[in-house]
Short mmCIF file of C-alpha atoms in Angstrom, two decimals:
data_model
loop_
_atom_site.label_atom_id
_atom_site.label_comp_id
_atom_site.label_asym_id
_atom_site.label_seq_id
_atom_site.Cartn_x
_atom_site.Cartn_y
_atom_site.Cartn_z
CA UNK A 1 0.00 0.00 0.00
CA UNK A 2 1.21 3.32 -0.40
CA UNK A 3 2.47 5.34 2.57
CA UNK A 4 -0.12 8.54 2.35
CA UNK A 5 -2.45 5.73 1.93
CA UNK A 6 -1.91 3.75 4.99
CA UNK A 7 -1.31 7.31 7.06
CA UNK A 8 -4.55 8.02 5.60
CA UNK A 9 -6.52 4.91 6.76
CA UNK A 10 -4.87 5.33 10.14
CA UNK A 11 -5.56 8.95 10.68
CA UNK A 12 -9.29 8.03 9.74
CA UNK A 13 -9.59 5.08 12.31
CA UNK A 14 -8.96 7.30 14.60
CA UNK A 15 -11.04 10.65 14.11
CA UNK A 16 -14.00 7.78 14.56
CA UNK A 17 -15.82 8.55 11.76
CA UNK A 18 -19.52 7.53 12.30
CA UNK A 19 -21.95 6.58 9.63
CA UNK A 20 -22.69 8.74 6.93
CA UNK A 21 -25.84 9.17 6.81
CA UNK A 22 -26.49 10.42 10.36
CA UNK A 23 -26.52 13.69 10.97
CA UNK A 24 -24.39 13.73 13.98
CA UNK A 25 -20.82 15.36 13.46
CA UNK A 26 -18.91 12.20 13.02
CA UNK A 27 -21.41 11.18 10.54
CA UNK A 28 -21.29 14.45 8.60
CA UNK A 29 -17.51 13.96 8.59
CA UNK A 30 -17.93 10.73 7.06
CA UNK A 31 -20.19 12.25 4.28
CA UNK A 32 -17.80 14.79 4.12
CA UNK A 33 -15.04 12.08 3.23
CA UNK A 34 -17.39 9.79 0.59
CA UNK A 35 -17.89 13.20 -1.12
CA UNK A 36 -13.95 13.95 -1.41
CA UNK A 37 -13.21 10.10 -2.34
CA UNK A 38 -15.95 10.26 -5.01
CA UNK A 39 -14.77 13.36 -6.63
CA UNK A 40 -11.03 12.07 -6.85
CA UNK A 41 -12.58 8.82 -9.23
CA UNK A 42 -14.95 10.87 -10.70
CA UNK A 43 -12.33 13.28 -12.17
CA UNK A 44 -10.28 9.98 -12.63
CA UNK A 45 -12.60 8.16 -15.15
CA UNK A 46 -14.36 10.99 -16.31
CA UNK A 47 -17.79 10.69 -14.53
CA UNK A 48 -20.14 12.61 -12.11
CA UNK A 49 -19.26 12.12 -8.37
CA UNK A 50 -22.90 10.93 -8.16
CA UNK A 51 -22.63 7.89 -10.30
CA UNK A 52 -19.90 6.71 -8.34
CA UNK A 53 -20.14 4.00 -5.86
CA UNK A 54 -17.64 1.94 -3.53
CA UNK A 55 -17.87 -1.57 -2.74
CA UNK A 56 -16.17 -4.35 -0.59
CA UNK A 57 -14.09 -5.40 -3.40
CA UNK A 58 -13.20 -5.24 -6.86
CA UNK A 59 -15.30 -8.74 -7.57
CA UNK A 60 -17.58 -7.40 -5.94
CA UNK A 61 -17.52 -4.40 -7.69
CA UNK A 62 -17.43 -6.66 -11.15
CA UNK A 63 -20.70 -8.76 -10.23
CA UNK A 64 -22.64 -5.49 -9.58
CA UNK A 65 -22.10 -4.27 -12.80
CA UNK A 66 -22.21 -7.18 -14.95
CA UNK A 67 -25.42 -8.29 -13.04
CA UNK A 68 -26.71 -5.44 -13.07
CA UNK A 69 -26.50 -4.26 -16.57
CA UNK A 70 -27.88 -7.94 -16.93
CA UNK A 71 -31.07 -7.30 -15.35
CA UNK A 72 -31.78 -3.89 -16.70
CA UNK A 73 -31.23 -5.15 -20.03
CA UNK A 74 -33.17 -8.42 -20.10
CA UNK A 75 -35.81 -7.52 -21.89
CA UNK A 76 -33.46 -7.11 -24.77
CA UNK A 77 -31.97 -10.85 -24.40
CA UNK A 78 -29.27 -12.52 -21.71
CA UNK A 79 -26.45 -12.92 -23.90
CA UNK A 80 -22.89 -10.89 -22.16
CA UNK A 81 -20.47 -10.91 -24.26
CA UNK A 82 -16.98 -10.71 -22.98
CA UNK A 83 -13.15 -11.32 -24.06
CA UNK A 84 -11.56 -14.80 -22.77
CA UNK A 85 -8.94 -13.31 -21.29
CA UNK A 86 -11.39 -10.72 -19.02
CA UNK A 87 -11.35 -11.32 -14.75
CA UNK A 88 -12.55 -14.48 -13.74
CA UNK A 89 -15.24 -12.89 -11.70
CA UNK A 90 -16.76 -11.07 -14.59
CA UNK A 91 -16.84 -14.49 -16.56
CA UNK A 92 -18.46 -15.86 -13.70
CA UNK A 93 -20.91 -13.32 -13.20
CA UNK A 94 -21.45 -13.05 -17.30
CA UNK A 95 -22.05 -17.12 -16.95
CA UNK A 96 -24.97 -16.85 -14.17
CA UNK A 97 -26.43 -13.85 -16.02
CA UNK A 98 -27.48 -16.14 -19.16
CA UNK A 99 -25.63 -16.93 -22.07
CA UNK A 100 -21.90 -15.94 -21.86
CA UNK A 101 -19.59 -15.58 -25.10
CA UNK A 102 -16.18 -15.45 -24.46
CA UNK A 103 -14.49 -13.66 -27.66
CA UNK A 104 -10.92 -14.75 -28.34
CA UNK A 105 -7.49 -13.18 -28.35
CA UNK A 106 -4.32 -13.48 -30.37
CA UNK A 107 -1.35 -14.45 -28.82
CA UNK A 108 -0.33 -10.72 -27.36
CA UNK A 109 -3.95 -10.86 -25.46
CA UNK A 110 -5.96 -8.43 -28.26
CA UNK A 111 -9.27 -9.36 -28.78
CA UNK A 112 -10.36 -9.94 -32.08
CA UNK A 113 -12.36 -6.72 -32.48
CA UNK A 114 -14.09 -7.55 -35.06
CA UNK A 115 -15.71 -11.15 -33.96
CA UNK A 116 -16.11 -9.46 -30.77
CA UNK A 117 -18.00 -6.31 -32.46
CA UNK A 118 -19.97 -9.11 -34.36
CA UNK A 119 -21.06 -10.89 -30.84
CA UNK A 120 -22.21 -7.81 -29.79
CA UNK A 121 -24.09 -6.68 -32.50
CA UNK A 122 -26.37 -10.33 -32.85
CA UNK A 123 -29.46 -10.11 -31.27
CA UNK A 124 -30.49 -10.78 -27.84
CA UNK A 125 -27.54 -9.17 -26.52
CA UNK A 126 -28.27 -7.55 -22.62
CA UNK A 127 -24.23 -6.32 -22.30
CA UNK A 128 -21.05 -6.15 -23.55
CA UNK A 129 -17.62 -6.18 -21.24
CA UNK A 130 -14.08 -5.83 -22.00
CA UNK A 131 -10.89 -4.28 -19.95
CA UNK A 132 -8.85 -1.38 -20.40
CA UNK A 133 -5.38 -3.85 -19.64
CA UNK A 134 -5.08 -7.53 -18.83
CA UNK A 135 -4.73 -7.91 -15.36
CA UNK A 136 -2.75 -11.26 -15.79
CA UNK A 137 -0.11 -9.94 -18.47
CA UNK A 138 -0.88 -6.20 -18.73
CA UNK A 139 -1.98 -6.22 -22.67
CA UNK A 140 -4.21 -2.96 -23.65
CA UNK A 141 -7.75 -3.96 -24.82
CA UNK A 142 -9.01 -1.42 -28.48
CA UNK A 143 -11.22 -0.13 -25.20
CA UNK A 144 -11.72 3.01 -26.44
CA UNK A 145 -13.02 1.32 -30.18
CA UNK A 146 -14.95 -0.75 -28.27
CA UNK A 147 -16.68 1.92 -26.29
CA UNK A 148 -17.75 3.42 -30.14
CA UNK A 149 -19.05 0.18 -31.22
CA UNK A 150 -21.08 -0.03 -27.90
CA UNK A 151 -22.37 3.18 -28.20
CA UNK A 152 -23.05 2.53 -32.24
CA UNK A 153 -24.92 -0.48 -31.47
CA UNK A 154 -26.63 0.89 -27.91
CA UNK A 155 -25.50 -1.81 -26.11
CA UNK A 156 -24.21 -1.08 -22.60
CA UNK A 157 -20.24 -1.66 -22.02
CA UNK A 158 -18.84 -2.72 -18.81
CA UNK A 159 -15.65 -1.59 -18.73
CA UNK A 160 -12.82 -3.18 -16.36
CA UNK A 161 -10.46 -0.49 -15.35
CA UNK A 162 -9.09 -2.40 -12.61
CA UNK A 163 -5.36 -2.48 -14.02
CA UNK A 164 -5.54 0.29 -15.65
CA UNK A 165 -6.62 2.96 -12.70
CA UNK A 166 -4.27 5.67 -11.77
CA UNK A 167 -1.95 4.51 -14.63
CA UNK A 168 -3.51 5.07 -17.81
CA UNK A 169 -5.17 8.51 -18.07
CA UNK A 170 -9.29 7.14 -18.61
CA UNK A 171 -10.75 10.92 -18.04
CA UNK A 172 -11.31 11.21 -21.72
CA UNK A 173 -12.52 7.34 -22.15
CA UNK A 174 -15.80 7.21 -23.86
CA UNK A 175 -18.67 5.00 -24.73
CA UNK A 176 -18.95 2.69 -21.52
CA UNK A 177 -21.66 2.25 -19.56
CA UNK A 178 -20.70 0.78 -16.00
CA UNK A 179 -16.71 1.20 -14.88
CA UNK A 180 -15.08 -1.10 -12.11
CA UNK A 181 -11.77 -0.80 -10.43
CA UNK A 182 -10.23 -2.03 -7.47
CA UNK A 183 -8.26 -0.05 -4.87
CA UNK A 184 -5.82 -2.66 -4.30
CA UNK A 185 -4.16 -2.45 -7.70
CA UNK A 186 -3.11 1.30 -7.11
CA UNK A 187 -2.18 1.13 -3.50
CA UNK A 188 -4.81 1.69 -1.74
CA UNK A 189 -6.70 -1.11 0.76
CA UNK A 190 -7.72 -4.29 -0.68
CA UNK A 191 -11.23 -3.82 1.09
CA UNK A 192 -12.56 -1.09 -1.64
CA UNK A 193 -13.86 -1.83 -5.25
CA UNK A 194 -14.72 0.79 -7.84
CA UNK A 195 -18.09 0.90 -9.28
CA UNK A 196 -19.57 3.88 -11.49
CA UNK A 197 -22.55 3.89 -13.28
CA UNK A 198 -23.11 6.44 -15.97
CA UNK A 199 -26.95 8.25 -15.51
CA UNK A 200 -28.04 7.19 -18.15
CA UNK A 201 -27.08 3.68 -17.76
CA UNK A 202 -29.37 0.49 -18.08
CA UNK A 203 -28.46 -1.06 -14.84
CA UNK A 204 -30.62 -1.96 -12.08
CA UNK A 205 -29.08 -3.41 -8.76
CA UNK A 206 -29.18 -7.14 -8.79
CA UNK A 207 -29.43 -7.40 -5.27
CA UNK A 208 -31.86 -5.83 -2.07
CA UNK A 209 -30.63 -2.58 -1.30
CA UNK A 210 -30.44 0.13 1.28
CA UNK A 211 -30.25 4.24 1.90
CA UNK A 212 -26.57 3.64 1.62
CA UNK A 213 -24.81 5.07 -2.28
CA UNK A 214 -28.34 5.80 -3.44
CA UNK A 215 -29.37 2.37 -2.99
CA UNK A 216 -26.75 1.33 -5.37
CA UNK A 217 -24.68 -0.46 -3.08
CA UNK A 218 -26.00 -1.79 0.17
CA UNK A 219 -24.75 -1.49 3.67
CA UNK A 220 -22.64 1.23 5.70
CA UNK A 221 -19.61 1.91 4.21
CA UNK A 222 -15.72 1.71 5.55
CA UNK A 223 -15.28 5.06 5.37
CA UNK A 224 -11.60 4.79 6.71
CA UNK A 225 -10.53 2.43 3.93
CA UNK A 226 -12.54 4.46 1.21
CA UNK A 227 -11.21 7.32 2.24
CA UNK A 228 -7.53 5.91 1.92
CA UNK A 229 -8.29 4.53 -1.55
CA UNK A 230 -9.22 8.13 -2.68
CA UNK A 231 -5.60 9.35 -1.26
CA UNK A 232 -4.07 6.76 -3.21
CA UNK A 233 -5.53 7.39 -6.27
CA UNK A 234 -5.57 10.97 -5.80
CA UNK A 235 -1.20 10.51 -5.88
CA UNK A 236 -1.35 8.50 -9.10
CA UNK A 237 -3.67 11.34 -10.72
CA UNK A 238 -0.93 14.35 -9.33
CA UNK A 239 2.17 11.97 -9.38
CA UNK A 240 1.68 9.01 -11.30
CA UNK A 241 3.21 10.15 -14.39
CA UNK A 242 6.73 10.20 -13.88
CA UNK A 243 6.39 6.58 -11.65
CA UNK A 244 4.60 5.21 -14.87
CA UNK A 245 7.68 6.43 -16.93
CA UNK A 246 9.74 4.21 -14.35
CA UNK A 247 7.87 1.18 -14.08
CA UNK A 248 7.04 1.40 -17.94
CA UNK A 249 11.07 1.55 -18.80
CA UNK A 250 11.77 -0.98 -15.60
CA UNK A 251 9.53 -3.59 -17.44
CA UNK A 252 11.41 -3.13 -20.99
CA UNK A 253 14.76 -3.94 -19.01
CA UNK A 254 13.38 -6.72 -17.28
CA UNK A 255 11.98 -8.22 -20.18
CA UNK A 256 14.78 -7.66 -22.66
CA UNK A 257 16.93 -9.00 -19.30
CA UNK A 258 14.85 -12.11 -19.53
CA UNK A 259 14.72 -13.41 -22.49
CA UNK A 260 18.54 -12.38 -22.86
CA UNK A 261 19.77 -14.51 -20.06
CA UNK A 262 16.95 -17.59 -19.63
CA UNK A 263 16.67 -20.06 -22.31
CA UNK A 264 13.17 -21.63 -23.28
CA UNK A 265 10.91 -18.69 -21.68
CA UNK A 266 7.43 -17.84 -23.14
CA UNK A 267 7.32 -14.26 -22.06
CA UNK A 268 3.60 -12.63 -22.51
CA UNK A 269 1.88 -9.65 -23.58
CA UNK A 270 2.17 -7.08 -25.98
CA UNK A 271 5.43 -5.61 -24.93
CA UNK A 272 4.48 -1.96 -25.53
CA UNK A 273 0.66 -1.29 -25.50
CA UNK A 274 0.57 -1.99 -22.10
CA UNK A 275 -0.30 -0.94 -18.33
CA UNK A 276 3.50 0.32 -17.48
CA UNK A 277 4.27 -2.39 -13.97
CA UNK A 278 3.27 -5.73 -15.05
CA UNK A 279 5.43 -8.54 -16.59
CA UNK A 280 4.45 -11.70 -17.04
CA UNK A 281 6.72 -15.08 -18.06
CA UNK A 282 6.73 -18.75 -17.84
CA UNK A 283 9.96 -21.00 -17.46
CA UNK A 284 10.09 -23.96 -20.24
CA UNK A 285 10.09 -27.66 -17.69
CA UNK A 286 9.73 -25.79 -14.64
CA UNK A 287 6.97 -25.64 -12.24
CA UNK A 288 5.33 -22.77 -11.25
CA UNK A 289 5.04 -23.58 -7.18
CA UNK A 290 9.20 -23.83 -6.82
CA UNK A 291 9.59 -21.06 -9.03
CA UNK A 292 7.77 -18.81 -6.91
CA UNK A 293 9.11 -20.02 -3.73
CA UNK A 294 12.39 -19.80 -4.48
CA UNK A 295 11.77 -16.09 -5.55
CA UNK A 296 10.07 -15.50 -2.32
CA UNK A 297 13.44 -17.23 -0.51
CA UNK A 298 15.68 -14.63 -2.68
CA UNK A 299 13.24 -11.79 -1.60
CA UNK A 300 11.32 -11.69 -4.32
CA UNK A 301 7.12 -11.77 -4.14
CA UNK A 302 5.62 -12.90 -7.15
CA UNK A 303 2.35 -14.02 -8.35
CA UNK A 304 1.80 -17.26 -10.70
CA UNK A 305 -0.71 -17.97 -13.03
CA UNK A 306 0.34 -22.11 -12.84
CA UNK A 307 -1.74 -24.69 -12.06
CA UNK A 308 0.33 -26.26 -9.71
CA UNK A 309 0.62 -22.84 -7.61
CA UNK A 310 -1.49 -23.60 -4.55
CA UNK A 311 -4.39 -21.49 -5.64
CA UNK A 312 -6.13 -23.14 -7.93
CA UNK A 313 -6.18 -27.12 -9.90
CA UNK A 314 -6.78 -25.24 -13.42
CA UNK A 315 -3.89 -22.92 -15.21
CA UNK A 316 -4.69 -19.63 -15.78
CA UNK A 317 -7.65 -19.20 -18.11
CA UNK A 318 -5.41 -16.05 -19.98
CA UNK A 319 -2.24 -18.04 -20.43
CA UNK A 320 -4.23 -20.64 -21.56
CA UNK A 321 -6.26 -18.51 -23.95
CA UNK A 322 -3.62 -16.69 -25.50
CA UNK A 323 -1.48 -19.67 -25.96
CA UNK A 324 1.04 -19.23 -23.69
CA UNK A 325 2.71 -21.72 -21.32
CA UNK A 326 1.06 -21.72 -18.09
CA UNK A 327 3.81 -23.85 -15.87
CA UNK A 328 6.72 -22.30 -14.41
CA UNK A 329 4.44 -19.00 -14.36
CA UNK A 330 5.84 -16.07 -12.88
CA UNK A 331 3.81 -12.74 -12.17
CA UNK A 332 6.17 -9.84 -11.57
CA UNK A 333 4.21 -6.25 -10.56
CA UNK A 334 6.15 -3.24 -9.91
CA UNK A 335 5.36 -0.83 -7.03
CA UNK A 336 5.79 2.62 -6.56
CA UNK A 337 9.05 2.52 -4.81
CA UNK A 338 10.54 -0.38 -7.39
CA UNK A 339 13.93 0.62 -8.46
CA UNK A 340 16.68 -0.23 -11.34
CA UNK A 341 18.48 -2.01 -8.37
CA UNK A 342 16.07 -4.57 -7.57
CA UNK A 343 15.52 -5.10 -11.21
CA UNK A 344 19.23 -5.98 -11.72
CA UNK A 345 19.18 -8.09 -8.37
CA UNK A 346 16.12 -9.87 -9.69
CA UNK A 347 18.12 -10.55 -13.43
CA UNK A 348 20.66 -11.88 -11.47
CA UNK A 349 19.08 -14.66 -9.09
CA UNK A 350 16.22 -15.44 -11.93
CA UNK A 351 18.65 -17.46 -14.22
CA UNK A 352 20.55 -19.53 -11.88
CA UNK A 353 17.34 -20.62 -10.12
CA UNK A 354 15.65 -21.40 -13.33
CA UNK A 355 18.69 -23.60 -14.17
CA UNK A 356 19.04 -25.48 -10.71
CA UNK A 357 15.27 -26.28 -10.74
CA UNK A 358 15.32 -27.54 -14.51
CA UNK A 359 18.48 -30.04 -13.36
CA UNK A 360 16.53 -31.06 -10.67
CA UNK A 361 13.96 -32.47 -12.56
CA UNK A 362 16.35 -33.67 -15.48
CA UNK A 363 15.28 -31.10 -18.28
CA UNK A 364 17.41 -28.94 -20.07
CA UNK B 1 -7.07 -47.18 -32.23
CA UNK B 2 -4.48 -45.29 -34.75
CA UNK B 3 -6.95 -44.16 -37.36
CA UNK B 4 -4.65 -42.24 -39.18
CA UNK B 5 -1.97 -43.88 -40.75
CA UNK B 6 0.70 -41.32 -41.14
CA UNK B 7 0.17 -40.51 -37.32
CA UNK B 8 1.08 -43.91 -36.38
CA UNK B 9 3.10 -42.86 -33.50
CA UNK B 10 6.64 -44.19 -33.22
CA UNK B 11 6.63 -43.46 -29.20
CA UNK B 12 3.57 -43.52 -26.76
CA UNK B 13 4.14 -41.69 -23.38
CA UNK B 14 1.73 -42.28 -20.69
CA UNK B 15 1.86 -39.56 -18.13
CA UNK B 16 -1.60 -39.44 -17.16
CA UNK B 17 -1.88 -39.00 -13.49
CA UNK B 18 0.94 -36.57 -13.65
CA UNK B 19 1.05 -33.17 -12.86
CA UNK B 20 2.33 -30.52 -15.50
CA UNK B 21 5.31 -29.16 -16.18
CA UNK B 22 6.00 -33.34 -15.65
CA UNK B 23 4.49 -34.68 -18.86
CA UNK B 24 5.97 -31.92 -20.68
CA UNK B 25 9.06 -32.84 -19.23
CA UNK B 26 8.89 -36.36 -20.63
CA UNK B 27 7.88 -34.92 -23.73
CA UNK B 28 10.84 -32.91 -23.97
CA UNK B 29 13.35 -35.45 -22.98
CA UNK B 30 11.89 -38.32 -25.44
CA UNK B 31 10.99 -36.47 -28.16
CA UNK B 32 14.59 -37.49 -30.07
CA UNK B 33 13.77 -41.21 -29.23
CA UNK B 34 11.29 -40.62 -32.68
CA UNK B 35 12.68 -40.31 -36.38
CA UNK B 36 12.17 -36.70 -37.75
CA UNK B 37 8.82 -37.05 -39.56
CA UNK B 38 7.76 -39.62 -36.95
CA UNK B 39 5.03 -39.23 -34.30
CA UNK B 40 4.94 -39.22 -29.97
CA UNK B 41 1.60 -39.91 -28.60
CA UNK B 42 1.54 -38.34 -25.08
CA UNK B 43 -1.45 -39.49 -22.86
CA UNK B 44 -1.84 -36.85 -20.19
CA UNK B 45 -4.96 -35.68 -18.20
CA UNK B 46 -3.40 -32.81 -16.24
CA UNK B 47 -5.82 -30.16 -17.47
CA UNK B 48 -2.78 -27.43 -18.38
CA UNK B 49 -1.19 -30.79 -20.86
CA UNK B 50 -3.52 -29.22 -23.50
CA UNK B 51 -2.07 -25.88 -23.60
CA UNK B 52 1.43 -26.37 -22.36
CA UNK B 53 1.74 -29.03 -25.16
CA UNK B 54 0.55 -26.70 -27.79
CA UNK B 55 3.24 -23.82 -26.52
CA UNK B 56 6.13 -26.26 -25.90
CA UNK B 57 5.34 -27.45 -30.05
CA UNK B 58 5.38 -23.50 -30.72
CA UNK B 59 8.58 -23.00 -28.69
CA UNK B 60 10.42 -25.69 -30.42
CA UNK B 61 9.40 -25.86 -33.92
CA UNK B 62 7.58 -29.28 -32.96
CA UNK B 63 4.15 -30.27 -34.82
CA UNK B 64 0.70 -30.39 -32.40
CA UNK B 65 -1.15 -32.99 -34.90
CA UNK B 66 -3.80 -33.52 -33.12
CA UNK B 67 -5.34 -32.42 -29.44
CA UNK B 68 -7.68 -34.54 -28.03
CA UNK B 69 -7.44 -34.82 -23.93
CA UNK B 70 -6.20 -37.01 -22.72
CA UNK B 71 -4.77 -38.26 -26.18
CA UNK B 72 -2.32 -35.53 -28.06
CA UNK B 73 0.41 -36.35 -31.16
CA UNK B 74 3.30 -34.25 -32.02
CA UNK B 75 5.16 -34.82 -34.96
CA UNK B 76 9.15 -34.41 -34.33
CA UNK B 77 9.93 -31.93 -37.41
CA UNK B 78 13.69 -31.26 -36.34
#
């Protein structure tokens, strides 16, 4: 998390902010607070402070809107299409809305625009979703052409920001109906999802709801945590540029570093239209748990998108899509503070690892 | 059970039960037991065999004839 950000959260545990729709003072305060943290993503994504809304999480924040948009829309059919390479909770949420069609991609990640533009054109369509940037290897989505074709055709696009927030400037991005982020992917607490939905916007909540976010989003909100989330994006929006020159040149060097000095890596993505701190690589015979581990052991925290990683029995449903190797998966995101030192450090202990796992298990 | 004649394979692995990167491994370390031209039929039913196969054959120049879990042919082409 970002310093100001944790400072933030602490500073609002302890003014005891009460809940915001009272009308005693540490309720006002707290209304006070929703109204500052909803103006910094308003002028983020280019929306209304009113249509925006905060949730527990970024899934969360993903089900809402696909749902929703789902039920508004279903007099006009239950088909959502999406990309196969969007969040696993939106494909989960676009499967229990109706009929889900999962567009392909090309080997970088792109959708195929045009068989996606098709999908959402055929009738009986209720919604359409797609990202701004893969949150698995950190491709850029034609999200802006899609928002065109969405507004050509009048069918409402959900579009996941959630790697993309604070990074890539969305102020100007048109044509969607229903945004999500997550607060966690710019430094802020992992407790607060993003959801905005645009006025004029075919959604109807898919669940009961409350006097809480203009009974978009039920239940009293962690003002605290919100609040922090707003301070984190707020220093992307005022100092994000020159980090995202950073992280964007960091990933070049580690990449080029990569493939340089490890022999038999897949690395993924399109290595320039891309969110700036995300690399993503798999190791040829080598398996995805020890790979990570022995990372963590040279200081290194990594995510990995293998089967065998603990998480989960299936491979990542990206990797797999876009036809990359999913074992000996490695994750790497950049933070604010992530310098050309630990970059070098990591280009170092990366290749020797890779090699003494490989003889290990007798491949070369 | 080989229906195709020219995919008769020269080497059958069975890895089923095995957890990837292992079949892959195999794959990788009997692949030059086969004549160029000549196929390997890997059984595996690890559910990443499908698309690890298909980038290991992309990786190194290697044919994916035919994908059908938990049967898959390569043809060796160097």
């Amino acid at each position: 998390m970002l310093a100001d950000a944790r400072e933030a959260w602490l500073d609002a545990q302890q003014a005891g902010w009460g809940d915001p729709v009272r009308l005693h003072r540490p309720g006002r305060l707290a209304a006070q607070a929703m109204d500052q943290a909803r103006e910094v993503v308003a002028a983020a994504v280019g929306a209304r402070p009113d249509e925006v809304i905060f949730t527990a999480s970024g899934v969360h924040a993903s089900q809402a809107a696909v749902l929703g948009v789902a039920l508004g829309r279903r007099r006009m059919g239950s088909r959502i299409v999406t990309t196969a390479v969007d969040h696993s909770a939106v494909l989960a949420a676009a499967a229990s809305a109706g009929t889900h069609q999962a567009v392909e991609v090309d080997h970088e990640g792109h959708v195929d625009l045009e068989q996606w533009a098709a999908a959402v054109g055929s009738s009986g369509t209720a919604a359409a979703c797609i990202q701004v940037a893969n949150h698995e290897v950190g491709t850029l989505q034609p999200y802006v052409e899609a928002g065109g074709i969405c507004q050509r055709l009048e069918v409402p696009l959900v579009l996941d920001a959630t790697s993309a927030l604070g990074r890539i400037d969305l102020s100007a991005a048109a044509g969607w109906s229903v945004l999500t982020g997550w607060a966690g992917a710019f430094g802020g607490p992992a407790s607060v999802g993003i959801l905005v939905i645009k006025k004029n916007a075919r959604w109807r909540a898919p669940y009961p709801t409350d006097d809480y976010q203009g009974g978009r989003w039920p239940g009293m909100p962690d003002v605290p945590a919100i609040y922090a989330a707003a301070v984190a994006l707020d220093r992307w929006l005022r100092d994000g540029p020159t980090v995202v020159k950073r992280q964007y040149d960091l990933v070049d060097q580690l990449r080029a570093g990569i493939v340089a000095q490890v022999p038999d890596v897949d690395v993924a993505g399109d290595p320039l239209r891309r969110v700036p701190h995300l690399l993503t690589f798999s190791a040829l015979y080598v398996d995805g748990e020890t790979l990570t581990l022995e990372l963590d052991k040279a200081g290194f925290s990594v995510a990995s998108g293998s089967a065998c990683s603990a998480s989960s029995e299936h491979p990542s449903h990206v990797l797999a899509a876009m036809g990359t190797l999913t074992h000996g998966n490695v994750r790497v995101g950049l933070t604010w503070t992530t310098a050309v030192a630990e970059i070098s450090q990591f280009l170092s202990e990366l290749p020797p690892i890779v090699a003494r796992i490989r003889a290990t298990v007798g491949a070369s | 059970m080989n229906e195709a004649g020219s995919a008769f394979p020269g080497l059958s692995l069975d890895c089923r039960g095995m957890k990837c990167p292992r079949p892959i491994i195999e794959v990788g370390r009997r692949i030059s037991e086969v004549g160029v031209g000549a196929v390997l039929e890997l059984l595996a039913d690890d559910p990443a065999a499908g698309p690890d196969l298909a980038a290991w054959c992309r990786m190194r120049g290697q044919t994916l004839l035919d994908s059908d879990p938990p049967r898959f042919l390569v043809r060796r082409e160097s």
